[in-house]
Tab-separated table of C-alpha atoms in Angstrom:
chain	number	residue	atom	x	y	z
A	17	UNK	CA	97.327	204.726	-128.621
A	18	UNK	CA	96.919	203.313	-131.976
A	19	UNK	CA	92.882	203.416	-133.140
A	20	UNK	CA	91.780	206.015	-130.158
A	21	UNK	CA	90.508	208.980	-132.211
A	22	UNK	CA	89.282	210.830	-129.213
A	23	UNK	CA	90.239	214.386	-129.305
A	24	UNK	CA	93.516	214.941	-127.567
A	25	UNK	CA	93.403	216.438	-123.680
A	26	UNK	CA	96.236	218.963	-122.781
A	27	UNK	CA	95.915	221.458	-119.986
A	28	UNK	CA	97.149	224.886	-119.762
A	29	UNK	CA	99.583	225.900	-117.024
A	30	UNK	CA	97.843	227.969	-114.593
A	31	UNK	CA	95.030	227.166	-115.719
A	32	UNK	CA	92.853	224.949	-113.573
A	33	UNK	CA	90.153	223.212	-115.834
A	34	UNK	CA	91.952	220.960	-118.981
A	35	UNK	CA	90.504	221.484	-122.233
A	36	UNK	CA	89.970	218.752	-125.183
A	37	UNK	CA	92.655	219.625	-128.254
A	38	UNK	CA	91.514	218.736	-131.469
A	39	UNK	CA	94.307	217.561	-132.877
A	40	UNK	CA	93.107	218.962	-136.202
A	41	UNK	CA	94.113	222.448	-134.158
A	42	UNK	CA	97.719	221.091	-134.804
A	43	UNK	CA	98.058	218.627	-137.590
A	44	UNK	CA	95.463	221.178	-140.156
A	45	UNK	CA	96.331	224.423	-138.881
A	46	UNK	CA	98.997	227.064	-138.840
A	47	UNK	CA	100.147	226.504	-135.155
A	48	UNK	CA	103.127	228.735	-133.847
A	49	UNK	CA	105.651	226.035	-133.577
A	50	UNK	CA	106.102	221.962	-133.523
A	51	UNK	CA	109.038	219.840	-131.894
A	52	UNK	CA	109.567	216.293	-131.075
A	53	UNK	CA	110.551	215.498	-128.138
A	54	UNK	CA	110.808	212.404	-126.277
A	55	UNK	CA	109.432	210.469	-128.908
A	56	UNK	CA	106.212	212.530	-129.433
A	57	UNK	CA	105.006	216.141	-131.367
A	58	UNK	CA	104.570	218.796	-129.391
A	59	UNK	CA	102.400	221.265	-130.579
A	60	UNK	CA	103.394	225.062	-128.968
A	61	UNK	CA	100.904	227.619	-128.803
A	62	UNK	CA	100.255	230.759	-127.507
A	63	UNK	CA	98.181	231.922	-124.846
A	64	UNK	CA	97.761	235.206	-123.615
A	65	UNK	CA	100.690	235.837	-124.906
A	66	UNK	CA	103.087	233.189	-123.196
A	67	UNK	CA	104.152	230.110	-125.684
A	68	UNK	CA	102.827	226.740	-124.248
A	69	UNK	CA	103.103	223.403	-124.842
A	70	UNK	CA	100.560	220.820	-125.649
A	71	UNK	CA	101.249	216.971	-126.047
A	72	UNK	CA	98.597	215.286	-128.384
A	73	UNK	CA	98.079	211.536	-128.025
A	74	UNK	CA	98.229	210.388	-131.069
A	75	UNK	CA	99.059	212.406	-134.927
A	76	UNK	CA	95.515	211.654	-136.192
A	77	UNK	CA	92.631	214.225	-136.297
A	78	UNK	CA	89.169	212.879	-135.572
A	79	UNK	CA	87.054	211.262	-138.384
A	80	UNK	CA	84.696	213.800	-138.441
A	81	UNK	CA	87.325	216.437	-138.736
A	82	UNK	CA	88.794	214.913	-141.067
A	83	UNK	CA	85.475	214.495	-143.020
A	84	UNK	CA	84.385	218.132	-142.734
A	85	UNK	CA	87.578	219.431	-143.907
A	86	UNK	CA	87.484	217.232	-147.240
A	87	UNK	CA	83.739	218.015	-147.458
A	88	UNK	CA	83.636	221.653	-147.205
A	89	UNK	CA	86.367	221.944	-149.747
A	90	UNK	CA	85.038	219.237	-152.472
A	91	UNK	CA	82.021	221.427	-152.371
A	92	UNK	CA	83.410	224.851	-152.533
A	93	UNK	CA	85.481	223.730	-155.692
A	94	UNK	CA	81.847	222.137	-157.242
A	95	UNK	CA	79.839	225.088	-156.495
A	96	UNK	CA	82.477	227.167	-158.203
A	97	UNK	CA	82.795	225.070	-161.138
A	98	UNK	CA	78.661	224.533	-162.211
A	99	UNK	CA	78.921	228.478	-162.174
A	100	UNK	CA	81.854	228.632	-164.167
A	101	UNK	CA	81.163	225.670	-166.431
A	102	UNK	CA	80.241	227.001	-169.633
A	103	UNK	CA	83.510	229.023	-169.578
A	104	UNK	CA	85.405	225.760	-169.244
A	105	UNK	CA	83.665	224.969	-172.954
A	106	UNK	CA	84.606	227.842	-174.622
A	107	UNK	CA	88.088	227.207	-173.144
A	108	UNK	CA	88.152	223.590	-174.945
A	109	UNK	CA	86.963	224.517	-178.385
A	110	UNK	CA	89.270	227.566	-178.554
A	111	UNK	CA	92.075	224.963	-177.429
A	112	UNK	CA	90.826	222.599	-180.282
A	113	UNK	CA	90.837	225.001	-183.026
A	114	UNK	CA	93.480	224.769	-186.278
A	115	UNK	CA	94.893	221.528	-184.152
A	116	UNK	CA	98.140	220.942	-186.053
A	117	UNK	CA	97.911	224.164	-188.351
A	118	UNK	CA	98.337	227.710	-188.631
A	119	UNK	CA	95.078	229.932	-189.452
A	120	UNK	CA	92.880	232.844	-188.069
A	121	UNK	CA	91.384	231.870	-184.886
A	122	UNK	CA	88.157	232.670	-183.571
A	123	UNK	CA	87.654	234.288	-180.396
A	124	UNK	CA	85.760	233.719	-177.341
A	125	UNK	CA	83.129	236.016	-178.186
A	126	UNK	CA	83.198	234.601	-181.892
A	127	UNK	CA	83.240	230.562	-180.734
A	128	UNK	CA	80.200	231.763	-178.308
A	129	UNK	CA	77.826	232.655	-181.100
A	130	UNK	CA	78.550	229.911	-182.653
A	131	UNK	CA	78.139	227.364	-180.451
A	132	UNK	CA	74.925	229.295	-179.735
A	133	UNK	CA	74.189	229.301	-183.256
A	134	UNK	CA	75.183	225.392	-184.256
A	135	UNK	CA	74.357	223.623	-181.113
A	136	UNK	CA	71.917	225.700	-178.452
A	137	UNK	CA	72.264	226.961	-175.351
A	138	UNK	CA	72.652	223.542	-173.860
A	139	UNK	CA	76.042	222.914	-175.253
A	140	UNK	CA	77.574	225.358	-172.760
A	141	UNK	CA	76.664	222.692	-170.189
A	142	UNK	CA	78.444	220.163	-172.270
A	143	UNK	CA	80.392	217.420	-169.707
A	144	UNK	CA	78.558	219.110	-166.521
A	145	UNK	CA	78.080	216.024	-164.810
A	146	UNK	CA	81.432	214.458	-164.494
A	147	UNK	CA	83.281	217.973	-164.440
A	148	UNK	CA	80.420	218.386	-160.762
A	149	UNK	CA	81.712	214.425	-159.970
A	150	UNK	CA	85.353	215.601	-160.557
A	151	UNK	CA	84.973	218.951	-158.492
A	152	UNK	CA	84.128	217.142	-155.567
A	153	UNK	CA	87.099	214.515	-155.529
A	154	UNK	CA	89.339	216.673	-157.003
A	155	UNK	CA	88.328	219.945	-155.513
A	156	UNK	CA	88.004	217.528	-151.770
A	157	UNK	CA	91.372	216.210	-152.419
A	158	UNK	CA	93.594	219.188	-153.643
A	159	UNK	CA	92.460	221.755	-151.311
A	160	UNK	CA	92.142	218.691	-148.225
A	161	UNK	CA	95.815	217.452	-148.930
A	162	UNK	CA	97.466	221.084	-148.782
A	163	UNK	CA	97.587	221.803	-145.263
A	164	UNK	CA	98.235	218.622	-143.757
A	165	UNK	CA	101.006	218.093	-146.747
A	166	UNK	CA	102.115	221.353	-145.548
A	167	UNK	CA	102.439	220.701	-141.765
A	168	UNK	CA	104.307	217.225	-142.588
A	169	UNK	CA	106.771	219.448	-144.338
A	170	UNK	CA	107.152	221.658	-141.687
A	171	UNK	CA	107.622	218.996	-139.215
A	172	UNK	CA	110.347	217.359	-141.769
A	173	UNK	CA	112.485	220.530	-142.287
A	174	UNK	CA	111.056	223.219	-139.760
A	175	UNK	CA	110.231	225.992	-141.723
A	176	UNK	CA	106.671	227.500	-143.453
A	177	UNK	CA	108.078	229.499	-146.370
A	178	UNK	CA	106.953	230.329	-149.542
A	179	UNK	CA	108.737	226.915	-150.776
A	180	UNK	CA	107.209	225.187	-148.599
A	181	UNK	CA	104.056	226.058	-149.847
A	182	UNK	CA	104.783	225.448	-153.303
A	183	UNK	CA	106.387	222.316	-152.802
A	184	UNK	CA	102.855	221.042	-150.927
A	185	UNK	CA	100.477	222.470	-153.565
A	186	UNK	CA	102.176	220.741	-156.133
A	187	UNK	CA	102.308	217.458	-153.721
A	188	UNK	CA	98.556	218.043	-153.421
A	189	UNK	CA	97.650	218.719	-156.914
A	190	UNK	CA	99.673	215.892	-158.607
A	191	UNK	CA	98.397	213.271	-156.382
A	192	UNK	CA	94.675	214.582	-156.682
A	193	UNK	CA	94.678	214.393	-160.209
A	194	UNK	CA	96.593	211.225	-160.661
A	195	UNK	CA	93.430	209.804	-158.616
A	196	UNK	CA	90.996	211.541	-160.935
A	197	UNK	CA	91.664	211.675	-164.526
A	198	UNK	CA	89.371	209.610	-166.364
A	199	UNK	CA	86.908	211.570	-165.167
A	200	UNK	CA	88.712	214.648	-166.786
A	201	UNK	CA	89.051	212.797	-169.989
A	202	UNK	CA	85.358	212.022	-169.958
A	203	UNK	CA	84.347	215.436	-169.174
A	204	UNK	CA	86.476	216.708	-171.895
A	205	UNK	CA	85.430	214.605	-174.452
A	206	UNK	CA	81.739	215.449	-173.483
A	207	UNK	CA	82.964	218.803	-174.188
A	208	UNK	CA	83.475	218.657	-177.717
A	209	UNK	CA	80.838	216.331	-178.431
A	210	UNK	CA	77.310	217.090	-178.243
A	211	UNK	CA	75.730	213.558	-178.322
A	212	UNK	CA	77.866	211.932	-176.506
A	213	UNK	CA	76.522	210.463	-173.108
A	214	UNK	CA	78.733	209.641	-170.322
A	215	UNK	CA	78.752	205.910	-169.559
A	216	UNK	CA	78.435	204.953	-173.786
A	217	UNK	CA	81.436	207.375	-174.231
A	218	UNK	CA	83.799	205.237	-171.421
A	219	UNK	CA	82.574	201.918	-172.794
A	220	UNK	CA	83.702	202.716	-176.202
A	221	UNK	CA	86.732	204.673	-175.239
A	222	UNK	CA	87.588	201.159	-173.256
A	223	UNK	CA	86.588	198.898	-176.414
A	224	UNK	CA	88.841	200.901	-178.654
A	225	UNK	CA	91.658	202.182	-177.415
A	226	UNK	CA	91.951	200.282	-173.849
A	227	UNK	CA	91.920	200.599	-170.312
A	228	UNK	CA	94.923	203.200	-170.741
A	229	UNK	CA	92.745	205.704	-172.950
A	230	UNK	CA	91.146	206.964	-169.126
A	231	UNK	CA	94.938	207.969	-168.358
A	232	UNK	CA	95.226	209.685	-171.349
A	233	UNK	CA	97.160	212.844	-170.851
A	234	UNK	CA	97.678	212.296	-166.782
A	235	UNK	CA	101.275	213.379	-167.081
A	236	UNK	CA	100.469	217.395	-168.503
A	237	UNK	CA	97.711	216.750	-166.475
A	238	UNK	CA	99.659	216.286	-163.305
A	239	UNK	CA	102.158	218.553	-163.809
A	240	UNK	CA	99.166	221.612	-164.584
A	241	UNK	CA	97.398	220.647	-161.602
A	242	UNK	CA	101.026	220.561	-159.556
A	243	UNK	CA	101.594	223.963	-161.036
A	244	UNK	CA	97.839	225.318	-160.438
A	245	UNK	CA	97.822	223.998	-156.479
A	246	UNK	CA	101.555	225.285	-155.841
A	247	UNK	CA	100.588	228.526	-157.773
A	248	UNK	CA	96.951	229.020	-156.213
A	249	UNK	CA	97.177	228.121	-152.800
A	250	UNK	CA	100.823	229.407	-151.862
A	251	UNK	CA	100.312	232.370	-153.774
A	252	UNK	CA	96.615	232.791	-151.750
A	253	UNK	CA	98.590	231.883	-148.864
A	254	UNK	CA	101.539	234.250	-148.728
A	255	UNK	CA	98.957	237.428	-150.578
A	256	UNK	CA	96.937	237.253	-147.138
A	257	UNK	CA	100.130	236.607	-144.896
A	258	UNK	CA	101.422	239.733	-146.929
A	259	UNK	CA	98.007	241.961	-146.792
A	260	UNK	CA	97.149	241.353	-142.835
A	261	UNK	CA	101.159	242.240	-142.455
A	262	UNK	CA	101.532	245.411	-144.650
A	263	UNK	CA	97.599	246.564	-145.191
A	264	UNK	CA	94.821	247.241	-142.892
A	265	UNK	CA	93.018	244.314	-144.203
A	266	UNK	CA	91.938	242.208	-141.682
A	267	UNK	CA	90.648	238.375	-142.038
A	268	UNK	CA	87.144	238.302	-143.723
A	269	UNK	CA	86.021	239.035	-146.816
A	270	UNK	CA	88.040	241.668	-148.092
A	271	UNK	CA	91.151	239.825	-147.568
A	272	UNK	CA	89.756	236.740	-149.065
A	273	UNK	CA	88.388	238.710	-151.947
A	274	UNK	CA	92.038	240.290	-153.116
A	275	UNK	CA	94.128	237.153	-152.300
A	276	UNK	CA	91.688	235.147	-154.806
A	277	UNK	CA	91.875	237.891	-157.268
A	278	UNK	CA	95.790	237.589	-157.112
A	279	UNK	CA	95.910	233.480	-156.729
A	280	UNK	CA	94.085	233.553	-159.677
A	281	UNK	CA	95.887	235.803	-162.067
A	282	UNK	CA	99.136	234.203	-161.602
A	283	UNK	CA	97.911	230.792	-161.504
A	284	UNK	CA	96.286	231.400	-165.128
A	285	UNK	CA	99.873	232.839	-166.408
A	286	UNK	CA	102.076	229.669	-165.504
A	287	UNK	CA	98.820	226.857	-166.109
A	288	UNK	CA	97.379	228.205	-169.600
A	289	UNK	CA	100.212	226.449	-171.995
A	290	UNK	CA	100.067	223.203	-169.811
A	291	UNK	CA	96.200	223.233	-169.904
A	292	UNK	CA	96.335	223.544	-173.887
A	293	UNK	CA	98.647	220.408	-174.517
A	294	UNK	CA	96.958	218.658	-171.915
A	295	UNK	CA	93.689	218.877	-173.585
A	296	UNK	CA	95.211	218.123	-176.736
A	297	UNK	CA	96.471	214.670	-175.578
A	298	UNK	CA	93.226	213.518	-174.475
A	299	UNK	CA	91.004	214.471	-176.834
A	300	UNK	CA	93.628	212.462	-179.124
A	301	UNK	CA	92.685	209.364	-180.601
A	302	UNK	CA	94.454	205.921	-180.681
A	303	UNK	CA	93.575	204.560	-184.133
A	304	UNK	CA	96.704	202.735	-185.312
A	305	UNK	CA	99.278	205.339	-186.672
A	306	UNK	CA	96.924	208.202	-186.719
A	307	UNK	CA	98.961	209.913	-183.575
A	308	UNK	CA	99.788	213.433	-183.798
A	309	UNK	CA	101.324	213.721	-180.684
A	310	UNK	CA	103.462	211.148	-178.326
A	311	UNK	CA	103.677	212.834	-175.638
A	312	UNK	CA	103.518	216.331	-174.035
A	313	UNK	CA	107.025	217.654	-174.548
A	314	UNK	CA	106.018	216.469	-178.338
A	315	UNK	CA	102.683	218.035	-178.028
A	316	UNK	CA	104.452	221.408	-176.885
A	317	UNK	CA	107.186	221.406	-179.854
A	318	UNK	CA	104.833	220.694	-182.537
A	319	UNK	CA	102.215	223.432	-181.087
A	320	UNK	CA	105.148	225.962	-181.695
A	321	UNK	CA	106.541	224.741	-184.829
A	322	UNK	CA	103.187	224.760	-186.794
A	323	UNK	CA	100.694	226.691	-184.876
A	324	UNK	CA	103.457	229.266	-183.342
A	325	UNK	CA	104.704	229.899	-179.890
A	326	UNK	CA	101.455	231.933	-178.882
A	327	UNK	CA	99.331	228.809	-179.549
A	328	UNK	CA	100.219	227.543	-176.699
A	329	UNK	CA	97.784	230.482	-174.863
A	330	UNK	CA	94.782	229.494	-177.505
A	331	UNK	CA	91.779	230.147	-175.184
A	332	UNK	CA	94.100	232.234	-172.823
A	333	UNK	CA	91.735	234.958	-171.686
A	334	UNK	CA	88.579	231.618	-171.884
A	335	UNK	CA	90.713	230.366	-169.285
A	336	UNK	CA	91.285	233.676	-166.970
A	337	UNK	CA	87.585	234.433	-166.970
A	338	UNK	CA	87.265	230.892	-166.189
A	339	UNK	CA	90.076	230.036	-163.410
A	340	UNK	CA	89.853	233.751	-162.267
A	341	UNK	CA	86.435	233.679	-161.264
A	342	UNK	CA	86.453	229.954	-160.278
A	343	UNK	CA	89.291	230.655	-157.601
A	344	UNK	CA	87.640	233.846	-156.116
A	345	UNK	CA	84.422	231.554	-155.667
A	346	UNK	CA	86.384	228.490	-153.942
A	347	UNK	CA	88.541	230.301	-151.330
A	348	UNK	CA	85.484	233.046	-150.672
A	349	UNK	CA	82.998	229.879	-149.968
A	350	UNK	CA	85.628	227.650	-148.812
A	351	UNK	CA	86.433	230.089	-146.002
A	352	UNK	CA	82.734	231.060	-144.993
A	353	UNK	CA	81.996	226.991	-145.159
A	354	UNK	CA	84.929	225.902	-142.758
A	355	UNK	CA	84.258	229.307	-140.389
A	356	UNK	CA	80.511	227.793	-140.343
A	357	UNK	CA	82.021	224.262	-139.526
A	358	UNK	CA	83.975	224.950	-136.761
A	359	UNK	CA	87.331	224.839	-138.731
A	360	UNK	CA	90.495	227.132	-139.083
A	361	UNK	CA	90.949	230.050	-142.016
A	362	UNK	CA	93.314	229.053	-144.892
């Protein structure tokens, strides 16, 4: 019935006591099979090695399911991301150097000593506070969206491969990121801007160059964080299906360990040029017809044309050592936070 959020009651054949199914068991998890039939889901499972069938009464998990699931991943992304932070920094100002022209560009090592040198220590922590506010939404949403977009799929067309997965990363991503960009903006401009403080720096983005300047770059921005979730989580995904098929691995953290290491290494090859022209467009200014770029296909065919096709990798490796790092840290903590909270693997 409509507004009952009691966990579901199913019994087992041959078994005499019935047992309360959290519907999160079947709407969250990986569950062996799902029909429809006579107007309901049926969730099949297996037990003790016979397939059974267990009628939920309604499609919606508990509240505090729910909760915990968004919870333990907005916090796994925003642990990962104060440890990682300062690598996110280097990432932007080796992203914002020779903007518009060719030259000899600095490397990581090389923009490290001199932020150290020009601005302190305390400029690695540049934009810290939004880019912790944005972890938790962002990090909540992207991860929290995946599996339940990816058992609506599954329902839809009846099948959990590898497409599947991309196509409800992407889903996931876009939609998480639509939700949070000015906060992205904000942290970004932070980023390259020492004495800027967060609530000054919206009002006068606002008074200058509108409402719209928070949205700045959401398109590159979507489609990156479309790419990342489809890349990171169905490559994470299908690396531990793989492993526990084909390896001795088992689930724990050995297997979480050399999924992460893989999510992340592919995820940084297809997001790196996306990332760059993202953070181009919003750290762009609207000041009448001073507009080097229109948009991101624009952004991406002037990169090449005057900086050269391997500009769109500036801060390449910033980014690896960043995302690389970053991902091994979410899925690792994510894992051990949802085992500790009652909840299923990835």
């Amino acid at each position: 019935m409509i507004g009952d959020i009691s966990p579901p009651v199913a019994s087992i054949p041959g078994s005499p006591d019935p047992f309360a199914f959290d519907l999160s068991m079947c709407f969250m998890l990986n569950i062996v099979n799902r029909d429809f039939i006579a107007g309901r889901y049926v969730c099949v499972v297996v037990v003790e090695g016979n397939a059974q069938a267990m009628n939920p009464k309604n499609l919606l998990p508990p509240l505090s399911t729910v909760a915990t699931h968004f919870g333990t991943s907005g916090l796994s992304v925003a642990l990962a991301t104060g440890v990682t932070h300062p690598l996110d920094v280097l990432k932007v100002r080796l992203q914002m150097q020779h903007v518009g022209q060719r030259g000899p560009l600095l490397g990581m090592t090389g923009i490290f000593l001199q932020l150290m040198k020009q601005e302190g220590p305390r400029s690695l922590y540049l934009g810290l506070t939004p880019a912790l506010t944005r972890s938790v939404l962002y990090g909540g949403l992207r991860l929290g969206l995946y599996e339940p977009t990816k058992v609506c799929f599954d329902w839809a067309f009846e099948s959990t491969n590898v497409l599947v997965k991309i196509a409800s990363g992407a889903f996931a991503g876009a939609v998480s990121t639509a939700l949070t960009n000015p906060v992205e903006v904000v942290k970004i401009r932070l980023q390259m801007n020492p004495n800027a403080v967060p609530i000054a720096e919206v009002r006068e983005m606002v008074s200058k160059e509108g409402i719209g300047a928070l949205w700045k770059g959401v398109g590159p921005a979507m489609v990156r964080a479309a790419a990342l979730t489809a890349s990171q989580l169905a490559t994470y995904d299908e690396t531990k299906r793989i492993l526990v098929k084909r390896s001795s691995l088992e689930e724990g953290f050995q297997l979480h360990l050399c999924s992460s290491v893989v999510a992340g290494v592919v995820s940084t090859l297809i997001t790196a040029p996306i990332d760059m022209i993202k953070t181009r467009l919003m750290l762009q200014q609207n000041s009448g017809s001073v507009r080097i770029y229109r948009n991101g296909f624009h952004c991406g065919y002037k990169v090449i044309r005057k900086e050269g096709p391997l500009a769109l990798y500036k801060g390449g490796f910033a980014i690896f050592a960043r995302l690389g790092p970053q991902t091994m840290i979410t899925f690792i903590l994510c894992e051990k936070l949802r085992s500790l909270a009652g909840l299923h693997k990835m």
